[in-house]
PDB file of C-alpha atoms in Angstrom:
ATOM      1  CA  UNK A   1     -52.469 -20.306 -28.350  1.00 45.00           C
ATOM      2  CA  UNK A   2     -52.013 -23.256 -26.134  1.00 52.00           C
ATOM      3  CA  UNK A   3     -49.414 -22.230 -23.671  1.00 54.00           C
ATOM      4  CA  UNK A   4     -49.292 -24.731 -21.064  1.00 65.00           C
ATOM      5  CA  UNK A   5     -46.009 -26.727 -21.042  1.00 59.00           C
ATOM      6  CA  UNK A   6     -45.791 -30.542 -20.031  1.00 53.00           C
ATOM      7  CA  UNK A   7     -42.749 -30.163 -17.555  1.00 44.00           C
ATOM      8  CA  UNK A   8     -44.924 -31.867 -14.778  1.00 43.00           C
ATOM      9  CA  UNK A   9     -46.195 -34.740 -16.811  1.00 48.00           C
ATOM     10  CA  UNK A  10     -48.097 -37.240 -14.935  1.00 43.00           C
ATOM     11  CA  UNK A  11     -45.870 -40.239 -13.917  1.00 44.00           C
ATOM     12  CA  UNK A  12     -46.392 -43.704 -12.451  1.00 46.00           C
ATOM     13  CA  UNK A  13     -47.451 -42.721  -9.017  1.00 49.00           C
ATOM     14  CA  UNK A  14     -48.781 -40.343  -6.661  1.00 50.00           C
ATOM     15  CA  UNK A  15     -46.657 -37.402  -6.346  1.00 52.00           C
ATOM     16  CA  UNK A  16     -47.343 -33.668  -5.343  1.00 52.00           C
ATOM     17  CA  UNK A  17     -45.227 -32.534  -8.279  1.00 60.00           C
ATOM     18  CA  UNK A  18     -46.991 -34.655 -11.100  1.00 76.00           C
ATOM     19  CA  UNK A  19     -49.861 -32.929 -12.910  1.00 94.00           C
ATOM     20  CA  UNK A  20     -53.062 -34.194 -14.307  1.00 98.00           C
ATOM     21  CA  UNK A  21     -54.006 -32.167 -17.400  1.00 98.00           C
ATOM     22  CA  UNK A  22     -57.867 -31.469 -17.755  1.00 98.00           C
ATOM     23  CA  UNK A  23     -59.279 -29.907 -20.782  1.00 98.00           C
ATOM     24  CA  UNK A  24     -62.918 -28.574 -21.566  1.00 98.00           C
ATOM     25  CA  UNK A  25     -63.997 -27.726 -24.917  1.00 98.00           C
ATOM     26  CA  UNK A  26     -67.252 -27.021 -26.785  1.00 98.00           C
ATOM     27  CA  UNK A  27     -66.556 -28.433 -30.411  1.00 98.00           C
ATOM     28  CA  UNK A  28     -69.514 -27.017 -32.016  1.00 98.00           C
ATOM     29  CA  UNK A  29     -70.117 -30.065 -34.048  1.00 98.00           C
ATOM     30  CA  UNK A  30     -69.319 -29.921 -37.772  1.00 98.00           C
ATOM     31  CA  UNK A  31     -70.647 -26.342 -38.227  1.00 97.00           C
ATOM     32  CA  UNK A  32     -68.682 -23.758 -40.157  1.00 96.00           C
ATOM     33  CA  UNK A  33     -65.691 -24.551 -42.097  1.00 97.00           C
ATOM     34  CA  UNK A  34     -65.169 -28.001 -40.378  1.00 98.00           C
ATOM     35  CA  UNK A  35     -62.266 -29.141 -42.536  1.00 98.00           C
ATOM     36  CA  UNK A  36     -60.252 -26.212 -41.371  1.00 98.00           C
ATOM     37  CA  UNK A  37     -61.656 -26.252 -37.807  1.00 98.00           C
ATOM     38  CA  UNK A  38     -60.803 -29.966 -37.659  1.00 98.00           C
ATOM     39  CA  UNK A  39     -57.094 -29.430 -38.165  1.00 98.00           C
ATOM     40  CA  UNK A  40     -56.938 -26.780 -35.803  1.00 98.00           C
ATOM     41  CA  UNK A  41     -58.686 -28.610 -33.100  1.00 98.00           C
ATOM     42  CA  UNK A  42     -56.853 -31.789 -33.735  1.00 98.00           C
ATOM     43  CA  UNK A  43     -53.304 -30.294 -33.651  1.00 98.00           C
ATOM     44  CA  UNK A  44     -54.175 -28.016 -30.839  1.00 98.00           C
ATOM     45  CA  UNK A  45     -55.204 -31.023 -28.752  1.00 98.00           C
ATOM     46  CA  UNK A  46     -52.429 -33.088 -29.711  1.00 98.00           C
ATOM     47  CA  UNK A  47     -49.990 -30.258 -28.510  1.00 98.00           C
ATOM     48  CA  UNK A  48     -52.039 -29.806 -25.253  1.00 98.00           C
ATOM     49  CA  UNK A  49     -51.628 -33.801 -24.398  1.00 97.00           C
ATOM     50  CA  UNK A  50     -54.820 -33.613 -21.943  1.00 98.00           C
ATOM     51  CA  UNK A  51     -55.117 -36.526 -19.667  1.00 98.00           C
ATOM     52  CA  UNK A  52     -59.060 -36.292 -19.178  1.00 98.00           C
ATOM     53  CA  UNK A  53     -61.197 -34.447 -21.630  1.00 98.00           C
ATOM     54  CA  UNK A  54     -64.646 -33.160 -21.408  1.00 98.00           C
ATOM     55  CA  UNK A  55     -66.232 -32.304 -24.856  1.00 98.00           C
ATOM     56  CA  UNK A  56     -69.632 -30.913 -25.740  1.00 98.00           C
ATOM     57  CA  UNK A  57     -71.338 -30.693 -28.960  1.00 98.00           C
ATOM     58  CA  UNK A  58     -69.581 -33.581 -30.431  1.00 98.00           C
ATOM     59  CA  UNK A  59     -71.006 -35.936 -33.167  1.00 98.00           C
ATOM     60  CA  UNK A  60     -71.433 -39.473 -32.784  1.00 98.00           C
ATOM     61  CA  UNK A  61     -73.188 -41.526 -35.265  1.00 97.00           C
ATOM     62  CA  UNK A  62     -72.927 -44.950 -36.878  1.00 96.00           C
ATOM     63  CA  UNK A  63     -70.459 -43.353 -39.508  1.00 97.00           C
ATOM     64  CA  UNK A  64     -68.705 -40.946 -37.753  1.00 98.00           C
ATOM     65  CA  UNK A  65     -67.082 -40.511 -34.211  1.00 98.00           C
ATOM     66  CA  UNK A  66     -66.006 -36.851 -33.987  1.00 98.00           C
ATOM     67  CA  UNK A  67     -64.009 -37.484 -30.805  1.00 98.00           C
ATOM     68  CA  UNK A  68     -62.025 -40.294 -32.016  1.00 98.00           C
ATOM     69  CA  UNK A  69     -61.402 -38.365 -35.427  1.00 98.00           C
ATOM     70  CA  UNK A  70     -60.024 -35.483 -33.163  1.00 98.00           C
ATOM     71  CA  UNK A  71     -58.100 -37.544 -30.512  1.00 98.00           C
ATOM     72  CA  UNK A  72     -56.883 -40.469 -32.251  1.00 97.00           C
ATOM     73  CA  UNK A  73     -56.523 -44.035 -30.636  1.00 97.00           C
ATOM     74  CA  UNK A  74     -54.836 -43.098 -27.549  1.00 96.00           C
ATOM     75  CA  UNK A  75     -57.832 -42.480 -25.516  1.00 98.00           C
ATOM     76  CA  UNK A  76     -60.858 -44.450 -23.995  1.00 98.00           C
ATOM     77  CA  UNK A  77     -63.722 -42.643 -25.049  1.00 98.00           C
ATOM     78  CA  UNK A  78     -67.404 -42.504 -23.447  1.00 98.00           C
ATOM     79  CA  UNK A  79     -70.280 -40.846 -25.318  1.00 98.00           C
ATOM     80  CA  UNK A  80     -73.660 -39.610 -24.140  1.00 98.00           C
ATOM     81  CA  UNK A  81     -76.214 -42.249 -25.451  1.00 97.00           C
ATOM     82  CA  UNK A  82     -79.401 -39.971 -25.607  1.00 95.00           C
ATOM     83  CA  UNK A  83     -78.253 -37.522 -28.350  1.00 96.00           C
ATOM     84  CA  UNK A  84     -79.627 -35.151 -30.571  1.00 95.00           C
ATOM     85  CA  UNK A  85     -81.146 -36.529 -33.878  1.00 95.00           C
ATOM     86  CA  UNK A  86     -77.927 -35.170 -35.831  1.00 96.00           C
ATOM     87  CA  UNK A  87     -75.868 -37.455 -33.410  1.00 96.00           C
ATOM     88  CA  UNK A  88     -74.645 -34.296 -31.267  1.00 98.00           C
ATOM     89  CA  UNK A  89     -74.143 -34.544 -27.254  1.00 98.00           C
ATOM     90  CA  UNK A  90     -71.209 -34.554 -25.024  1.00 98.00           C
ATOM     91  CA  UNK A  91     -68.399 -37.065 -24.546  1.00 98.00           C
ATOM     92  CA  UNK A  92     -65.580 -37.831 -22.201  1.00 98.00           C
ATOM     93  CA  UNK A  93     -62.009 -38.927 -23.064  1.00 98.00           C
ATOM     94  CA  UNK A  94     -59.524 -40.593 -20.701  1.00 98.00           C
ATOM     95  CA  UNK A  95     -55.751 -41.729 -21.163  1.00 98.00           C
ATOM     96  CA  UNK A  96     -56.664 -44.612 -18.853  1.00 98.00           C
ATOM     97  CA  UNK A  97     -59.455 -47.352 -18.973  1.00 98.00           C
ATOM     98  CA  UNK A  98     -62.843 -45.967 -17.626  1.00 98.00           C
ATOM     99  CA  UNK A  99     -64.493 -47.720 -14.936  1.00 98.00           C
ATOM    100  CA  UNK A 100     -67.932 -46.761 -13.642  1.00 97.00           C
ATOM    101  CA  UNK A 101     -69.928 -44.323 -15.562  1.00 98.00           C
ATOM    102  CA  UNK A 102     -73.508 -42.598 -15.036  1.00 98.00           C
ATOM    103  CA  UNK A 103     -75.634 -40.525 -17.571  1.00 98.00           C
ATOM    104  CA  UNK A 104     -78.170 -38.210 -16.198  1.00 98.00           C
ATOM    105  CA  UNK A 105     -81.530 -36.944 -17.649  1.00 97.00           C
ATOM    106  CA  UNK A 106     -81.589 -33.237 -17.113  1.00 98.00           C
ATOM    107  CA  UNK A 107     -84.772 -32.824 -18.758  1.00 98.00           C
ATOM    108  CA  UNK A 108     -86.381 -31.095 -15.379  1.00 98.00           C
ATOM    109  CA  UNK A 109     -89.287 -29.206 -17.170  1.00 98.00           C
ATOM    110  CA  UNK A 110     -91.175 -28.901 -20.366  1.00 98.00           C
ATOM    111  CA  UNK A 111     -88.908 -26.060 -21.302  1.00 98.00           C
ATOM    112  CA  UNK A 112     -85.795 -28.329 -21.758  1.00 97.00           C
ATOM    113  CA  UNK A 113     -87.585 -30.794 -24.012  1.00 95.00           C
ATOM    114  CA  UNK A 114     -85.952 -29.512 -27.317  1.00 93.00           C
ATOM    115  CA  UNK A 115     -82.324 -29.872 -26.132  1.00 95.00           C
ATOM    116  CA  UNK A 116     -80.264 -33.183 -25.200  1.00 95.00           C
ATOM    117  CA  UNK A 117     -79.166 -31.710 -21.742  1.00 97.00           C
ATOM    118  CA  UNK A 118     -77.384 -34.183 -19.712  1.00 98.00           C
ATOM    119  CA  UNK A 119     -74.413 -34.842 -17.344  1.00 98.00           C
ATOM    120  CA  UNK A 120     -71.961 -37.545 -18.042  1.00 98.00           C
ATOM    121  CA  UNK A 121     -70.033 -38.963 -15.146  1.00 98.00           C
ATOM    122  CA  UNK A 122     -66.864 -41.607 -15.719  1.00 98.00           C
ATOM    123  CA  UNK A 123     -64.628 -42.534 -12.822  1.00 98.00           C
ATOM    124  CA  UNK A 124     -61.067 -43.212 -14.013  1.00 98.00           C
ATOM    125  CA  UNK A 125     -57.953 -44.511 -11.910  1.00 97.00           C
ATOM    126  CA  UNK A 126     -55.152 -42.046 -12.506  1.00 97.00           C
ATOM    127  CA  UNK A 127     -51.644 -41.685 -11.200  1.00 96.00           C
ATOM    128  CA  UNK A 128     -53.075 -39.288  -8.591  1.00 97.00           C
ATOM    129  CA  UNK A 129     -55.868 -41.527  -7.556  1.00 96.00           C
ATOM    130  CA  UNK A 130     -59.312 -42.168  -8.568  1.00 98.00           C
ATOM    131  CA  UNK A 131     -61.054 -39.205 -10.472  1.00 98.00           C
ATOM    132  CA  UNK A 132     -64.511 -38.899 -11.101  1.00 98.00           C
ATOM    133  CA  UNK A 133     -64.832 -36.556 -14.037  1.00 98.00           C
ATOM    134  CA  UNK A 134     -68.323 -34.947 -14.298  1.00 98.00           C
ATOM    135  CA  UNK A 135     -69.162 -33.289 -17.963  1.00 98.00           C
ATOM    136  CA  UNK A 136     -72.154 -31.096 -17.003  1.00 98.00           C
ATOM    137  CA  UNK A 137     -74.030 -29.613 -19.975  1.00 98.00           C
ATOM    138  CA  UNK A 138     -77.335 -28.092 -18.660  1.00 98.00           C
ATOM    139  CA  UNK A 139     -79.889 -25.806 -20.539  1.00 98.00           C
ATOM    140  CA  UNK A 140     -78.352 -22.966 -22.542  1.00 97.00           C
ATOM    141  CA  UNK A 141     -81.240 -20.617 -23.011  1.00 97.00           C
ATOM    142  CA  UNK A 142     -80.828 -17.517 -21.271  1.00 97.00           C
ATOM    143  CA  UNK A 143     -84.170 -17.485 -19.492  1.00 98.00           C
ATOM    144  CA  UNK A 144     -83.610 -20.997 -18.017  1.00 98.00           C
ATOM    145  CA  UNK A 145     -81.609 -20.259 -14.904  1.00 98.00           C
ATOM    146  CA  UNK A 146     -84.320 -22.193 -12.819  1.00 98.00           C
ATOM    147  CA  UNK A 147     -83.637 -25.323 -14.884  1.00 98.00           C
ATOM    148  CA  UNK A 148     -80.017 -24.892 -14.605  1.00 98.00           C
ATOM    149  CA  UNK A 149     -80.352 -24.530 -11.004  1.00 98.00           C
ATOM    150  CA  UNK A 150     -82.116 -27.733 -10.752  1.00 98.00           C
ATOM    151  CA  UNK A 151     -79.933 -29.390 -13.162  1.00 98.00           C
ATOM    152  CA  UNK A 152     -77.013 -28.229 -11.051  1.00 98.00           C
ATOM    153  CA  UNK A 153     -78.159 -29.847  -7.742  1.00 98.00           C
ATOM    154  CA  UNK A 154     -79.132 -33.181  -9.780  1.00 98.00           C
ATOM    155  CA  UNK A 155     -75.439 -33.458 -10.994  1.00 98.00           C
ATOM    156  CA  UNK A 156     -73.617 -32.346  -7.700  1.00 98.00           C
ATOM    157  CA  UNK A 157     -75.936 -35.156  -5.770  1.00 98.00           C
ATOM    158  CA  UNK A 158     -74.953 -37.784  -8.377  1.00 98.00           C
ATOM    159  CA  UNK A 159     -71.505 -36.762  -7.897  1.00 98.00           C
ATOM    160  CA  UNK A 160     -71.567 -37.186  -4.187  1.00 97.00           C
ATOM    161  CA  UNK A 161     -73.360 -40.637  -4.335  1.00 98.00           C
ATOM    162  CA  UNK A 162     -70.922 -41.738  -6.849  1.00 97.00           C
ATOM    163  CA  UNK A 163     -67.576 -40.639  -5.462  1.00 96.00           C
ATOM    164  CA  UNK A 164     -68.377 -40.441  -1.713  1.00 92.00           C
ATOM    165  CA  UNK A 165     -64.973 -39.796  -0.069  1.00 90.00           C
ATOM    166  CA  UNK A 166     -63.084 -42.221  -2.301  1.00 89.00           C
ATOM    167  CA  UNK A 167     -62.324 -40.042  -5.516  1.00 93.00           C
ATOM    168  CA  UNK A 168     -61.409 -36.656  -6.507  1.00 97.00           C
ATOM    169  CA  UNK A 169     -64.104 -34.903  -8.173  1.00 98.00           C
ATOM    170  CA  UNK A 170     -63.843 -32.601 -11.289  1.00 98.00           C
ATOM    171  CA  UNK A 171     -66.682 -30.811 -12.828  1.00 98.00           C
ATOM    172  CA  UNK A 172     -65.988 -29.668 -16.433  1.00 98.00           C
ATOM    173  CA  UNK A 173     -68.040 -28.268 -19.276  1.00 98.00           C
ATOM    174  CA  UNK A 174     -70.036 -25.812 -20.686  1.00 98.00           C
ATOM    175  CA  UNK A 175     -72.126 -24.555 -17.887  1.00 98.00           C
ATOM    176  CA  UNK A 176     -74.151 -21.879 -19.727  1.00 98.00           C
ATOM    177  CA  UNK A 177     -74.065 -19.312 -17.030  1.00 98.00           C
ATOM    178  CA  UNK A 178     -71.628 -16.828 -15.658  1.00 98.00           C
ATOM    179  CA  UNK A 179     -69.961 -16.963 -12.229  1.00 98.00           C
ATOM    180  CA  UNK A 180     -72.887 -14.659 -10.789  1.00 98.00           C
ATOM    181  CA  UNK A 181     -75.633 -16.910 -11.588  1.00 98.00           C
ATOM    182  CA  UNK A 182     -77.093 -18.919  -8.967  1.00 98.00           C
ATOM    183  CA  UNK A 183     -76.174 -22.344 -10.524  1.00 98.00           C
ATOM    184  CA  UNK A 184     -72.460 -21.207 -10.674  1.00 98.00           C
ATOM    185  CA  UNK A 185     -72.564 -19.785  -7.113  1.00 98.00           C
ATOM    186  CA  UNK A 186     -73.960 -23.134  -6.129  1.00 98.00           C
ATOM    187  CA  UNK A 187     -71.281 -25.065  -7.556  1.00 98.00           C
ATOM    188  CA  UNK A 188     -68.598 -22.751  -6.048  1.00 98.00           C
ATOM    189  CA  UNK A 189     -70.021 -22.942  -2.564  1.00 98.00           C
ATOM    190  CA  UNK A 190     -71.532 -19.465  -2.468  1.00 98.00           C
ATOM    191  CA  UNK A 191     -75.384 -20.251  -2.042  1.00 98.00           C
ATOM    192  CA  UNK A 192     -77.353 -23.576  -1.358  1.00 98.00           C
ATOM    193  CA  UNK A 193     -80.106 -24.758  -3.806  1.00 98.00           C
ATOM    194  CA  UNK A 194     -82.690 -27.328  -2.827  1.00 97.00           C
ATOM    195  CA  UNK A 195     -81.524 -27.642   0.617  1.00 98.00           C
ATOM    196  CA  UNK A 196     -78.142 -28.840  -0.509  1.00 98.00           C
ATOM    197  CA  UNK A 197     -74.669 -27.530  -0.905  1.00 98.00           C
ATOM    198  CA  UNK A 198     -71.399 -28.393  -2.087  1.00 98.00           C
ATOM    199  CA  UNK A 199     -68.144 -26.366  -2.829  1.00 98.00           C
ATOM    200  CA  UNK A 200     -65.863 -26.915  -5.851  1.00 98.00           C
ATOM    201  CA  UNK A 201     -62.877 -24.750  -6.688  1.00 98.00           C
ATOM    202  CA  UNK A 202     -63.091 -22.758  -9.796  1.00 98.00           C
ATOM    203  CA  UNK A 203     -59.808 -23.343 -11.480  1.00 98.00           C
ATOM    204  CA  UNK A 204     -59.934 -20.226 -13.468  1.00 98.00           C
ATOM    205  CA  UNK A 205     -60.540 -17.915 -10.482  1.00 98.00           C
ATOM    206  CA  UNK A 206     -57.817 -19.740  -8.658  1.00 98.00           C
ATOM    207  CA  UNK A 207     -54.884 -19.048 -10.937  1.00 98.00           C
ATOM    208  CA  UNK A 208     -56.316 -15.784 -12.623  1.00 98.00           C
ATOM    209  CA  UNK A 209     -58.383 -13.862 -10.014  1.00 97.00           C
ATOM    210  CA  UNK A 210     -58.212 -10.650 -11.744  1.00 96.00           C
ATOM    211  CA  UNK A 211     -58.864 -11.852 -15.349  1.00 98.00           C
ATOM    212  CA  UNK A 212     -62.235 -12.107 -16.853  1.00 97.00           C
ATOM    213  CA  UNK A 213     -61.490 -15.324 -18.813  1.00 98.00           C
ATOM    214  CA  UNK A 214     -64.349 -14.861 -21.180  1.00 98.00           C
ATOM    215  CA  UNK A 215     -65.154 -18.343 -23.182  1.00 98.00           C
ATOM    216  CA  UNK A 216     -68.130 -16.891 -25.482  1.00 98.00           C
ATOM    217  CA  UNK A 217     -67.458 -13.566 -26.683  1.00 97.00           C
ATOM    218  CA  UNK A 218     -67.650 -11.566 -29.744  1.00 96.00           C
ATOM    219  CA  UNK A 219     -63.980 -11.291 -30.078  1.00 95.00           C
ATOM    220  CA  UNK A 220     -64.662 -14.840 -31.884  1.00 97.00           C
ATOM    221  CA  UNK A 221     -66.095 -14.350 -35.193  1.00 96.00           C
ATOM    222  CA  UNK A 222     -68.184 -17.531 -34.820  1.00 97.00           C
ATOM    223  CA  UNK A 223     -70.180 -16.221 -31.940  1.00 95.00           C
ATOM    224  CA  UNK A 224     -73.597 -15.777 -33.310  1.00 87.00           C
ATOM    225  CA  UNK A 225     -75.008 -12.923 -31.135  1.00 89.00           C
ATOM    226  CA  UNK A 226     -72.581 -10.526 -29.936  1.00 86.00           C
ATOM    227  CA  UNK A 227     -74.967  -9.078 -27.069  1.00 94.00           C
ATOM    228  CA  UNK A 228     -75.049 -12.484 -25.390  1.00 96.00           C
ATOM    229  CA  UNK A 229     -74.934 -11.429 -21.699  1.00 97.00           C
ATOM    230  CA  UNK A 230     -73.091 -14.363 -20.489  1.00 97.00           C
ATOM    231  CA  UNK A 231     -69.217 -14.163 -21.228  1.00 97.00           C
ATOM    232  CA  UNK A 232     -67.328 -16.874 -19.150  1.00 98.00           C
ATOM    233  CA  UNK A 233     -69.505 -19.936 -19.198  1.00 98.00           C
ATOM    234  CA  UNK A 234     -66.807 -22.768 -19.492  1.00 98.00           C
ATOM    235  CA  UNK A 235     -65.342 -24.091 -16.385  1.00 99.00           C
ATOM    236  CA  UNK A 236     -63.192 -26.522 -14.726  1.00 99.00           C
ATOM    237  CA  UNK A 237     -64.167 -27.046 -10.944  1.00 98.00           C
ATOM    238  CA  UNK A 238     -62.433 -29.160  -8.444  1.00 98.00           C
ATOM    239  CA  UNK A 239     -64.284 -30.566  -5.321  1.00 98.00           C
ATOM    240  CA  UNK A 240     -62.986 -29.128  -2.066  1.00 97.00           C
ATOM    241  CA  UNK A 241     -61.642 -31.231   0.683  1.00 91.00           C
ATOM    242  CA  UNK A 242     -63.106 -31.321   4.049  1.00 82.00           C
ATOM    243  CA  UNK A 243     -60.309 -29.306   5.394  1.00 80.00           C
ATOM    244  CA  UNK A 244     -58.664 -26.643   3.367  1.00 79.00           C
ATOM    245  CA  UNK A 245     -59.035 -26.148  -0.572  1.00 92.00           C
ATOM    246  CA  UNK A 246     -59.497 -28.383  -3.480  1.00 97.00           C
ATOM    247  CA  UNK A 247     -58.526 -32.195  -3.032  1.00 97.00           C
ATOM    248  CA  UNK A 248     -56.286 -31.466  -6.256  1.00 97.00           C
ATOM    249  CA  UNK A 249     -54.409 -28.326  -6.307  1.00 96.00           C
ATOM    250  CA  UNK A 250     -54.585 -26.056  -9.205  1.00 97.00           C
ATOM    251  CA  UNK A 251     -51.145 -25.808 -10.680  1.00 97.00           C
ATOM    252  CA  UNK A 252     -52.139 -23.673 -13.874  1.00 98.00           C
ATOM    253  CA  UNK A 253     -55.355 -22.787 -15.754  1.00 98.00           C
ATOM    254  CA  UNK A 254     -55.375 -21.248 -19.129  1.00 98.00           C
ATOM    255  CA  UNK A 255     -57.882 -20.280 -21.944  1.00 98.00           C
ATOM    256  CA  UNK A 256     -57.352 -22.460 -25.092  1.00 98.00           C
ATOM    257  CA  UNK A 257     -58.128 -21.864 -28.752  1.00 98.00           C
ATOM    258  CA  UNK A 258     -58.887 -18.251 -27.777  1.00 98.00           C
ATOM    259  CA  UNK A 259     -57.001 -16.934 -30.808  1.00 97.00           C
ATOM    260  CA  UNK A 260     -57.618 -17.558 -34.491  1.00 98.00           C
ATOM    261  CA  UNK A 261     -54.845 -19.199 -36.646  1.00 96.00           C
ATOM    262  CA  UNK A 262     -54.654 -18.158 -40.410  1.00 96.00           C
ATOM    263  CA  UNK A 263     -58.154 -16.347 -40.051  1.00 96.00           C
ATOM    264  CA  UNK A 264     -59.823 -19.597 -38.592  1.00 97.00           C
ATOM    265  CA  UNK A 265     -61.382 -20.088 -35.214  1.00 98.00           C
ATOM    266  CA  UNK A 266     -61.670 -23.606 -33.603  1.00 98.00           C
ATOM    267  CA  UNK A 267     -65.015 -23.065 -32.470  1.00 98.00           C
ATOM    268  CA  UNK A 268     -67.565 -20.749 -31.301  1.00 98.00           C
ATOM    269  CA  UNK A 269     -66.426 -21.023 -27.848  1.00 98.00           C
ATOM    270  CA  UNK A 270     -62.981 -20.873 -26.235  1.00 98.00           C
ATOM    271  CA  UNK A 271     -61.873 -23.877 -24.234  1.00 98.00           C
ATOM    272  CA  UNK A 272     -60.186 -24.156 -20.826  1.00 98.00           C
ATOM    273  CA  UNK A 273     -57.143 -26.334 -19.774  1.00 98.00           C
ATOM    274  CA  UNK A 274     -56.156 -26.953 -16.101  1.00 98.00           C
ATOM    275  CA  UNK A 275     -53.186 -28.754 -14.494  1.00 98.00           C
ATOM    276  CA  UNK A 276     -54.000 -30.309 -11.174  1.00 98.00           C
ATOM    277  CA  UNK A 277     -51.574 -31.863  -8.780  1.00 97.00           C
ATOM    278  CA  UNK A 278     -51.742 -33.419  -5.331  1.00 95.00           C
ATOM    279  CA  UNK A 279     -51.627 -30.771  -2.596  1.00 92.00           C
ATOM    280  CA  UNK A 280     -48.382 -30.281  -0.747  1.00 83.00           C
ATOM    281  CA  UNK A 281     -48.691 -30.784   2.841  1.00 71.00           C
ATOM    282  CA  UNK A 282     -46.130 -30.602   5.592  1.00 50.00           C
ATOM    283  CA  UNK A 283     -45.523 -34.243   5.391  1.00 47.00           C
ATOM    284  CA  UNK A 284     -44.838 -34.191   1.834  1.00 42.00           C
ATOM    285  CA  UNK A 285     -41.107 -34.586   0.682  1.00 41.00           C
TER     286      UNK A 285
END
């Protein structure tokens, strides 16, 4: 189920061979058989040993911190503050202390009022240099692509302002749109929106160009609507450098939690994990 080894564990300093593992996963709150899902998620995440984690639909209340429950005490955790009434929102976890953070309000029209759509940005000093992790969680409804387009530009502008040319930028999350949607085409540099453009490398596309990579699919018994038209909706995207490809090279990218264990599915989504390294240049040795 997990598949990624840790032979290139992050070390003490920058080096092209050392990998930074990024994971994104929609946890689906505490719905379904949470006791069994919890055990599966906790074991799988421990096996993956991620360095930076973007989680969606996590529960945070005065009594319960779902991310801490799943990951334990080895991570620094930042939670969205403006959450649903049941405590659901998004969260970021990092193996290293988190520096600057920013939370964006993505309620761009009246149609977004019933959902805690947001983007959470955190800056972390990693052994590969400063990384701005952007957990982007736009509106989910099928007919809200116009809102997703506006939300993507808000998030991308904020990432550019916060990171400048100082940090690597990784966008990860449940983006609620497939690769053909305008909002995703915007992220991957295939079209502009609102007079603005960026270019991020899709980690899945980079390593698995011939595979569909579905993360929301009726293969999963927990998926509510089997005729949902968008199948690959969870992404890890790496900002491209001015010259060449992404500023962090994609060493590997795989789906995670995409098979049941003893009849239990971890969530209604599959997750995505990517190993990123410093690009190898002609001067590297």
